[in-house]
Short mmCIF file of C-alpha atoms in Angstrom, two decimals:
data_model
loop_
_atom_site.label_atom_id
_atom_site.label_comp_id
_atom_site.label_asym_id
_atom_site.label_seq_id
_atom_site.Cartn_x
_atom_site.Cartn_y
_atom_site.Cartn_z
CA MET A 1 147.99 80.80 98.31
CA PRO A 2 148.55 78.56 95.19
CA ILE A 3 149.50 79.16 91.82
CA VAL A 4 146.21 80.11 89.95
CA TYR A 5 145.53 79.78 86.22
CA LEU A 6 142.08 82.26 85.16
CA ILE A 7 140.76 81.43 81.81
CA GLN A 8 138.81 83.05 79.67
CA HIS A 9 135.99 81.09 78.32
CA ALA A 10 136.59 80.04 74.95
CA GLU A 11 134.37 81.34 71.65
CA LYS A 12 131.02 81.81 72.53
CA GLN A 13 128.42 81.96 70.09
CA ARG A 14 126.88 85.46 69.11
CA ALA A 15 123.79 85.83 71.12
CA SER A 16 122.08 87.01 74.34
CA GLY A 17 121.28 85.47 77.69
CA GLU A 18 123.63 82.33 78.34
CA PRO A 19 125.33 81.52 74.50
CA ALA A 20 126.86 78.27 73.74
CA LEU A 21 130.25 77.91 72.65
CA THR A 22 131.17 77.53 68.77
CA ALA A 23 133.13 74.65 67.41
CA LEU A 24 136.12 76.70 67.34
CA GLY A 25 135.22 77.64 71.11
CA MET A 26 135.21 73.90 71.82
CA ALA A 27 138.44 73.43 70.15
CA GLN A 28 139.72 76.23 72.04
CA ALA A 29 138.98 74.74 75.20
CA ALA A 30 140.32 71.57 74.08
CA GLN A 31 143.73 72.80 73.38
CA THR A 32 144.01 74.96 76.81
CA ALA A 33 143.01 71.86 78.74
CA ARG A 34 146.17 70.07 76.81
CA TRP A 35 148.39 72.66 78.14
CA LEU A 36 147.07 72.60 81.85
CA ALA A 37 147.68 68.93 81.95
CA GLY A 38 151.16 69.59 82.26
CA ARG A 39 150.76 72.19 84.68
CA GLY A 40 149.71 69.93 88.06
CA VAL A 41 145.97 71.72 88.43
CA ARG A 42 144.64 69.47 91.45
CA SER A 43 141.26 71.92 90.92
CA LEU A 44 138.88 73.24 88.69
CA PHE A 45 136.30 76.23 89.32
CA SER A 46 134.27 77.70 87.19
CA SER A 47 131.43 80.39 86.48
CA PRO A 48 128.25 78.95 86.49
CA GLN A 49 127.54 80.79 83.07
CA ARG A 50 126.81 78.67 80.13
CA ARG A 51 130.04 79.58 78.21
CA ALA A 52 132.70 79.35 81.07
CA TRP A 53 131.11 76.05 82.23
CA GLN A 54 131.24 74.47 78.88
CA THR A 55 134.97 75.72 78.72
CA ALA A 56 135.24 74.19 82.28
CA GLU A 57 133.79 70.96 81.25
CA VAL A 58 135.93 70.39 78.15
CA ILE A 59 139.08 70.90 80.58
CA ALA A 60 137.52 68.80 83.32
CA SER A 61 137.59 65.77 80.88
CA GLU A 62 141.08 66.18 80.01
CA LEU A 63 142.46 66.54 83.54
CA TRP A 64 140.07 64.23 85.47
CA LEU A 65 138.60 66.69 87.41
CA THR A 66 135.21 67.84 88.73
CA VAL A 67 134.24 70.98 88.05
CA VAL A 68 133.07 73.47 91.10
CA PRO A 69 130.79 76.13 90.55
CA ASP A 70 132.03 79.30 92.04
CA PRO A 71 129.19 82.61 91.23
CA ARG A 72 132.46 85.13 92.35
CA LEU A 73 133.69 83.96 88.88
CA ARG A 74 130.40 85.42 87.04
CA GLU A 75 130.98 87.85 84.56
CA ARG A 76 129.87 91.34 86.10
CA SER A 77 127.15 92.32 83.71
CA ASN A 78 125.58 89.71 80.81
CA TRP A 79 123.50 90.93 77.63
CA ALA A 80 119.97 89.58 78.20
CA GLY A 81 118.54 90.86 74.87
CA THR A 82 116.14 93.05 76.59
CA THR A 83 117.98 96.04 75.38
CA PRO A 84 119.70 96.85 72.02
CA PHE A 85 123.09 95.21 72.22
CA GLU A 86 124.38 99.08 71.64
CA ALA A 87 122.48 100.21 74.40
CA PHE A 88 124.49 97.14 76.40
CA LEU A 89 127.91 98.29 75.29
CA ALA A 90 127.02 101.86 75.95
CA ASP A 91 126.79 100.55 79.46
CA TRP A 92 129.24 98.67 79.31
CA GLN A 93 131.87 101.38 78.04
CA ARG A 94 130.30 103.61 80.68
CA SER A 95 131.20 100.92 83.69
CA VAL A 96 135.19 100.44 82.28
CA GLU A 97 135.67 104.33 82.25
CA ASP A 98 133.93 104.75 85.83
CA ARG A 99 134.93 101.73 87.80
CA ASP A 100 132.17 102.81 90.66
CA TYR A 101 129.38 103.04 87.64
CA VAL A 102 126.76 99.99 88.14
CA PRO A 103 125.43 98.71 84.72
CA GLY A 104 122.23 97.85 84.67
CA GLY A 105 120.95 94.08 86.33
CA GLY A 106 125.34 93.63 87.26
CA ASP A 107 128.23 95.10 89.54
CA SER A 108 130.73 97.96 88.89
CA SER A 109 133.97 97.22 87.85
CA ARG A 110 135.54 97.81 91.54
CA GLN A 111 132.74 95.25 93.01
CA ALA A 112 133.67 92.75 90.73
CA GLY A 113 137.10 93.07 90.92
CA GLU A 114 137.04 92.97 94.82
CA ARG A 115 134.79 90.07 94.20
CA MET A 116 137.39 88.09 91.92
CA ARG A 117 140.49 89.49 94.81
CA ALA A 118 138.30 87.53 97.28
CA PHE A 119 137.90 84.26 95.18
CA VAL A 120 141.84 84.29 94.85
CA ALA A 121 142.65 85.31 98.46
CA GLY A 122 140.44 82.64 99.96
CA LEU A 123 141.81 79.67 98.23
CA PRO A 124 143.99 77.83 100.92
CA ALA A 125 148.02 77.69 100.01
CA ASP A 126 148.19 73.89 100.23
CA HIS A 127 145.31 73.61 97.55
CA GLY A 128 147.79 73.00 94.55
CA PRO A 129 147.89 74.46 91.57
CA VAL A 130 143.99 76.14 90.65
CA ALA A 131 142.26 76.61 87.36
CA ALA A 132 139.39 78.85 87.12
CA VAL A 133 137.34 79.68 83.99
CA THR A 134 135.79 83.27 84.25
CA HIS A 135 135.19 86.26 82.17
CA GLY A 136 137.45 88.87 80.30
CA GLY A 137 135.60 91.79 82.25
CA LEU A 138 136.17 89.98 85.18
CA THR A 139 139.91 89.20 84.88
CA VAL A 140 140.18 92.94 83.59
CA ASP A 141 138.52 94.06 86.46
CA LEU A 142 140.74 92.19 89.03
CA LEU A 143 143.88 93.43 87.09
CA ARG A 144 142.70 96.81 87.60
CA THR A 145 142.31 96.06 91.33
CA MET A 146 145.29 94.59 91.85
CA LEU A 147 147.91 96.48 89.48
CA GLY A 148 145.84 99.53 88.90
CA ASP A 149 144.98 101.09 85.50
CA ASP A 150 148.21 102.26 84.38
CA GLN A 151 149.46 98.67 84.51
CA VAL A 152 147.19 97.15 82.37
CA PRO A 153 147.25 96.50 78.69
CA ASP A 154 145.59 99.21 76.65
CA GLU A 155 144.44 96.31 74.28
CA LEU A 156 142.68 94.48 77.35
CA LEU A 157 140.69 97.62 77.99
CA SER A 158 139.62 98.33 74.64
CA ASP A 159 139.42 95.27 73.09
CA GLY A 160 138.99 92.59 75.67
CA VAL A 161 140.77 89.33 76.67
CA PRO A 162 140.77 86.88 73.69
CA PRO A 163 139.35 83.21 73.98
CA CYS A 164 141.02 80.96 76.49
CA ALA A 165 143.39 83.84 77.20
CA ILE A 166 145.44 82.75 80.55
CA THR A 167 146.11 85.02 83.33
CA THR A 168 148.39 83.17 85.93
CA LEU A 169 148.56 84.52 89.57
CA ASP A 170 151.04 83.21 92.23
CA GLY A 171 149.08 84.19 95.17
CA LEU A 172 148.20 87.53 94.57
CA ASN A 173 151.31 88.19 92.43
CA VAL A 174 150.45 88.70 88.68
CA THR A 175 153.21 86.29 86.64
CA ALA A 176 151.34 86.81 83.16
CA ILE A 177 148.43 88.36 81.76
CA ALA A 178 145.97 87.15 79.19
CA SER A 179 148.67 84.88 77.63
CA VAL A 180 147.64 83.09 74.31
CA ALA A 181 150.79 81.30 73.96
CA HIS A 182 149.41 77.96 74.37
CA MET A 183 147.07 78.50 71.48
CA GLN A 184 149.61 79.29 69.00
CA PRO A 185 150.31 75.83 66.68
CA PRO A 186 154.00 74.20 67.86
#
């Protein structure tokens, strides 16, 4: 299996449904693309959800790659705006605490982690380095599945994954978790 860079989408607008990136989010995606340019990335996959897709498009333009949509990279639950945001957050928190709980309109944390693990495990070894733009909840679900809860940093469970943070895998081995070092000024 290749090196895989799992990229949290950039900062999104605060809105229900399919929010777009903010201006800062577009700049974050561009900075991430510049960092990835030196990593020999040969393939770029993305969640079909708008915030991830927009992040991937910025990266694709820098790396001269085509974005390949993969539904396995979508978030496990998405606030559609049909319920109060506080109710969505409570449902999300329940799914964090009980990995088998299936929130309305989504997957359980365990199901999502296995879906993401299947994506990574299915990449051919000769594929070269791969970038995949996804979502923080899904990345945490994968880490919980692969490493166990006690190895996942508490702040990721409580605060989520920062915009454009990169989790690096060497096959199914985690080598970096939610790194934002590339986002720091030089």
